[in-house]
XYZ file of C-alpha atoms in Angstrom:
347
model
C -0.073 -0.080 0.069
C 2.678 2.412 0.802
C 4.558 1.639 -2.368
C 1.225 2.209 -4.441
C 0.558 5.450 -2.353
C 4.045 6.927 -3.457
C 3.568 5.835 -6.815
C 0.324 7.624 -7.000
C 1.804 10.667 -5.648
C 4.539 10.860 -8.358
C 2.277 10.094 -10.939
C -0.329 12.943 -9.895
C 2.485 15.497 -9.245
C 2.028 19.228 -10.370
C 4.888 21.744 -11.477
C 4.339 25.497 -10.605
C 5.668 27.726 -13.376
C 6.781 31.189 -12.446
C 7.359 33.350 -15.367
C 9.613 36.550 -15.445
C 6.524 38.662 -14.400
C 5.665 36.533 -11.725
C 9.214 36.677 -10.228
C 9.356 40.361 -10.573
C 6.144 40.276 -8.295
C 7.629 38.274 -5.744
C 10.909 40.059 -5.591
C 9.351 43.288 -5.374
C 12.137 44.707 -7.619
C 13.009 48.436 -6.634
C 11.677 48.124 -3.145
C 14.607 49.111 -0.642
C 13.050 46.974 2.046
C 12.728 43.996 -0.207
C 16.294 44.524 -1.332
C 17.614 44.655 2.206
C 15.887 41.303 2.822
C 17.643 39.980 -0.081
C 21.033 41.209 1.269
C 20.580 39.292 4.426
C 19.558 36.239 2.645
C 22.727 36.172 0.843
C 24.647 36.748 4.147
C 23.073 33.838 5.907
C 23.945 31.794 2.716
C 27.521 32.718 2.444
C 27.784 32.001 6.236
C 26.201 28.551 5.640
C 28.367 27.637 2.692
C 31.645 28.496 4.681
C 30.522 27.151 7.782
C 30.031 23.777 6.018
C 33.596 23.661 5.197
C 35.160 20.510 7.020
C 32.069 19.763 8.667
C 30.512 16.652 7.098
C 26.636 17.111 8.682
C 26.615 20.904 7.647
C 28.201 19.970 4.035
C 24.700 18.141 3.524
C 22.686 21.300 4.054
C 25.005 23.393 1.887
C 26.421 21.624 -1.169
C 27.649 23.606 -4.139
C 29.618 21.400 -6.704
C 31.496 23.055 -9.499
C 29.357 23.919 -12.312
C 29.811 22.012 -15.601
C 29.269 23.485 -19.015
C 28.818 22.628 -22.610
C 29.208 25.143 -25.794
C 26.739 25.483 -28.453
C 27.452 27.695 -31.734
C 26.336 30.708 -30.109
C 26.174 30.059 -26.170
C 28.140 28.526 -23.261
C 25.708 26.744 -21.292
C 26.259 26.475 -17.874
C 24.876 23.686 -15.559
C 24.753 24.697 -11.657
C 23.315 22.146 -9.073
C 23.474 22.925 -5.186
C 21.300 22.236 -2.047
C 20.932 24.715 0.745
C 18.729 23.418 3.866
C 15.825 21.892 2.312
C 16.037 23.295 -1.217
C 17.685 21.366 -3.946
C 17.921 23.085 -7.198
C 19.768 23.235 -10.720
C 20.288 26.464 -12.661
C 21.100 26.447 -16.364
C 22.281 29.706 -17.839
C 23.203 30.288 -21.613
C 25.987 32.868 -21.463
C 26.494 34.317 -25.212
C 29.604 33.786 -27.076
C 29.279 37.289 -29.025
C 26.987 40.173 -28.305
C 24.941 39.800 -25.173
C 22.077 42.432 -25.963
C 19.561 39.740 -25.390
C 20.932 39.322 -21.641
C 21.484 35.741 -20.265
C 18.779 33.159 -20.588
C 18.352 31.095 -17.254
C 16.096 28.751 -15.652
C 16.019 27.432 -12.189
C 14.344 23.915 -11.521
C 13.507 23.191 -7.835
C 13.029 19.872 -6.587
C 10.167 18.532 -4.344
C 12.023 17.426 -1.054
C 9.713 14.431 -0.180
C 9.474 13.009 -3.833
C 12.478 14.071 -5.132
C 10.508 15.129 -8.287
C 10.308 18.546 -10.049
C 8.037 21.154 -8.157
C 8.787 24.404 -9.465
C 10.381 25.778 -12.653
C 11.106 29.705 -12.766
C 12.648 32.162 -14.940
C 16.156 32.560 -13.416
C 17.298 35.493 -15.439
C 16.560 38.534 -13.044
C 17.088 35.906 -10.119
C 20.733 35.656 -11.141
C 21.383 39.182 -11.354
C 19.366 40.062 -7.871
C 21.285 37.242 -5.750
C 24.671 38.413 -7.294
C 23.975 42.014 -6.693
C 22.901 41.061 -3.369
C 25.721 39.324 -2.506
C 28.004 42.178 -3.296
C 25.874 44.274 -1.462
C 26.714 41.997 1.737
C 30.442 42.911 1.000
C 29.735 46.394 0.603
C 27.999 46.863 3.694
C 30.933 45.514 5.731
C 33.730 47.284 3.575
C 32.440 50.249 2.053
C 32.801 53.775 3.504
C 29.373 54.410 5.439
C 29.264 57.981 3.989
C 29.813 56.737 0.562
C 28.547 59.037 -2.043
C 29.617 58.223 -5.448
C 29.002 54.927 -7.278
C 30.600 53.895 -10.641
C 28.946 50.763 -12.334
C 30.421 49.160 -15.427
C 27.792 47.169 -17.537
C 24.126 48.246 -18.274
C 22.462 44.672 -18.396
C 20.675 43.281 -15.615
C 23.378 42.710 -13.396
C 24.295 46.595 -13.596
C 20.803 47.603 -12.724
C 20.493 45.078 -9.777
C 23.844 46.340 -8.452
C 22.787 49.712 -8.547
C 19.524 48.770 -6.455
C 21.348 46.925 -4.087
C 24.184 49.450 -3.542
C 21.674 52.172 -2.846
C 19.887 50.169 -0.394
C 22.787 49.448 1.799
C 24.436 52.801 1.193
C 21.517 55.217 0.956
C 24.208 58.205 1.289
C 24.761 57.785 -2.557
C 24.324 60.960 -4.356
C 25.704 60.185 -7.716
C 25.709 57.029 -10.220
C 27.856 56.818 -13.341
C 26.961 53.895 -15.714
C 29.612 53.117 -18.001
C 28.660 50.607 -21.241
C 30.141 50.326 -24.576
C 26.933 50.591 -26.483
C 25.180 53.901 -25.812
C 21.586 52.746 -26.374
C 21.568 50.374 -23.480
C 23.528 52.708 -21.257
C 21.052 55.704 -21.984
C 18.192 53.353 -21.309
C 19.503 52.390 -17.871
C 20.314 55.922 -17.045
C 16.775 56.871 -17.571
C 15.619 53.846 -15.785
C 17.653 54.865 -12.517
C 16.806 58.459 -12.926
C 13.203 57.688 -12.942
C 13.601 55.205 -10.066
C 15.706 57.401 -7.829
C 14.809 61.126 -8.722
C 16.976 62.273 -5.917
C 20.203 60.634 -7.569
C 22.511 62.447 -10.171
C 22.778 60.078 -12.862
C 25.247 59.975 -15.623
C 26.277 57.687 -18.536
C 29.972 57.405 -20.026
C 31.261 55.333 -22.753
C 34.790 55.054 -24.388
C 34.852 58.664 -25.453
C 37.734 60.739 -23.851
C 38.557 60.408 -20.191
C 35.163 59.827 -19.007
C 35.665 56.439 -17.420
C 38.839 57.214 -15.783
C 37.259 60.374 -14.333
C 34.360 58.691 -12.874
C 36.529 56.054 -11.578
C 38.832 58.683 -9.792
C 35.435 60.029 -8.066
C 34.036 56.726 -7.134
C 33.526 55.529 -3.418
C 32.120 52.259 -4.763
C 32.864 50.458 -8.084
C 30.922 47.440 -9.421
C 32.169 45.646 -12.402
C 29.526 43.711 -14.268
C 30.932 42.878 -17.566
C 32.042 40.027 -19.687
C 35.269 41.630 -20.608
C 38.166 39.248 -21.670
C 40.764 42.571 -21.506
C 40.640 45.004 -18.342
C 38.188 47.983 -18.519
C 39.063 49.280 -15.008
C 42.700 50.441 -13.976
C 44.082 50.666 -10.723
C 45.887 53.790 -11.267
C 42.487 55.592 -11.495
C 41.052 54.365 -8.274
C 40.742 56.245 -4.780
C 42.839 54.487 -1.835
C 39.708 53.788 -0.122
C 37.653 52.449 -2.705
C 35.430 49.428 -2.479
C 35.250 47.025 -5.617
C 32.682 44.558 -6.476
C 33.764 42.567 -9.245
C 31.071 39.912 -10.916
C 31.569 39.622 -14.535
C 34.244 37.340 -15.098
C 34.044 33.614 -14.556
C 36.808 32.363 -16.493
C 40.480 32.396 -16.057
C 40.812 33.882 -19.462
C 38.462 36.947 -18.544
C 39.744 40.251 -16.946
C 37.437 43.003 -15.965
C 40.286 44.775 -13.907
C 43.871 45.139 -14.582
C 46.657 43.489 -12.043
C 47.030 47.158 -10.120
C 43.552 46.866 -9.290
C 44.399 43.664 -7.319
C 47.773 44.181 -6.459
C 46.998 47.557 -4.649
C 44.030 46.097 -2.951
C 44.648 45.852 0.731
C 42.081 43.178 1.530
C 40.620 40.578 -0.913
C 37.098 39.126 -0.205
C 35.630 36.414 -2.068
C 32.329 34.505 -2.265
C 34.380 31.068 -2.496
C 37.938 30.539 -2.405
C 37.640 27.140 -4.325
C 35.521 28.551 -6.976
C 37.637 31.684 -7.469
C 40.740 29.305 -7.705
C 39.184 27.910 -10.955
C 37.081 30.664 -12.349
C 38.486 34.412 -11.136
C 41.063 35.402 -13.948
C 41.955 38.560 -12.440
C 42.517 37.020 -8.852
C 44.681 34.054 -10.020
C 46.857 35.947 -12.369
C 47.613 38.709 -9.969
C 47.216 37.281 -5.950
C 47.377 34.332 -3.940
C 44.390 32.294 -2.669
C 46.231 32.300 0.567
C 45.517 36.113 0.859
C 41.762 35.666 -0.065
C 38.841 35.617 2.740
C 35.759 34.205 2.294
C 32.826 36.596 3.077
C 31.127 33.575 4.890
C 34.173 33.785 7.517
C 33.976 37.354 8.036
C 30.183 36.870 9.053
C 30.405 33.913 10.961
C 33.400 35.388 12.691
C 31.471 38.580 13.362
C 34.642 40.593 12.330
C 34.496 44.098 13.077
C 35.467 45.642 9.398
C 35.354 49.569 10.683
C 39.081 50.191 10.086
C 38.888 48.392 6.648
C 36.491 51.094 5.496
C 39.425 53.326 4.996
C 41.360 50.823 2.853
C 40.993 49.805 -0.745
C 38.807 46.540 -0.889
C 37.720 44.064 -3.349
C 35.005 41.640 -3.246
C 35.144 38.810 -6.333
C 32.270 36.960 -6.868
C 32.144 33.984 -9.446
C 28.615 33.202 -8.025
C 28.268 30.022 -5.946
C 25.181 27.642 -6.617
C 23.809 27.671 -3.080
C 22.717 31.181 -3.899
C 20.744 30.093 -6.430
C 19.043 27.483 -4.149
C 18.554 30.128 -1.355
C 16.716 32.523 -3.660
C 14.652 29.848 -5.592
C 13.717 28.182 -2.611
C 12.514 31.759 -1.201
C 10.475 32.256 -4.648
C 9.085 28.758 -4.559
C 7.698 29.469 -1.166
C 6.475 32.831 -1.842
C 4.906 31.457 -5.135
C 2.758 29.028 -3.109
C 1.712 31.581 -0.570
C 0.583 34.285 -3.401
C -0.925 31.789 -5.442
C 1.353 32.993 -8.401
C 2.403 31.128 -11.346
C 0.758 28.560 -13.856
C 0.570 24.920 -12.050
C 0.469 22.144 -14.694
C 0.111 18.393 -14.222
C 3.223 16.626 -14.736
């Protein structure tokens, strides 16, 4: 009877499908309170990930295998399985090999804890940007100057937008935002969006013309690099001695958003995962040693006092750890059920 009951449950299961519009509603994109809740979620995720090192029991609750990938004619397709507490998921992201104007197509699948079957399928494009930016915001909260006023963001895609939202949430003292992007159309579009969302901010857009980027970098208290550059865009000679950097765009050893000087002149290097960055962070591997990197989870677990570090040049490098996906996907799946959002289909 028990066997038949379980077979029936599996055969009669259903899947909730959450579209991008559903996800936007569940995230409350642009709401500062919702942004801070996401920052707290990523802080506990980093803490759980680092806390599991060397602890077999905790490792069961925070599993983040290295991603695998295949290459198509136009994309590098990445598969990222993970488990955090009671959420098991896999994210599939297609990274364009050329022009990325279409963004990063992404999907997250969440499993049913009891049956092991699929319970939720959700659009992951916005989720990837939000969880990454929230992770950067954790580091910014700890290491950027408390009175930071100027923000420079490189990249005008979903990551750039999400990083602006999260930086403003954790540093509401920000008064000026400069957005750099190679393409003017996307850059101007994001400038308009941010100006409309934050009327009190002064928002500029700069490209490769003249010394606009260098000038913006010299003025910046916080810099976020959100590009897929293989050659350095940001140069260390431009930066303030107490700037905080969040670098999230590169995910291969041959990718470099920042030059060697940016890394070598940094007094403290924070990472989401030492193991992952060893395999995937081209800038750090080329210009520093893993023995000098500190996981954000360690800072949080040890409740480190970082006040003095806010006067130094600091850098947070994130290649993304898959437990972040399980954290945010588990929350979205839960909210989807509570809000009765999405389409429920038999499976």
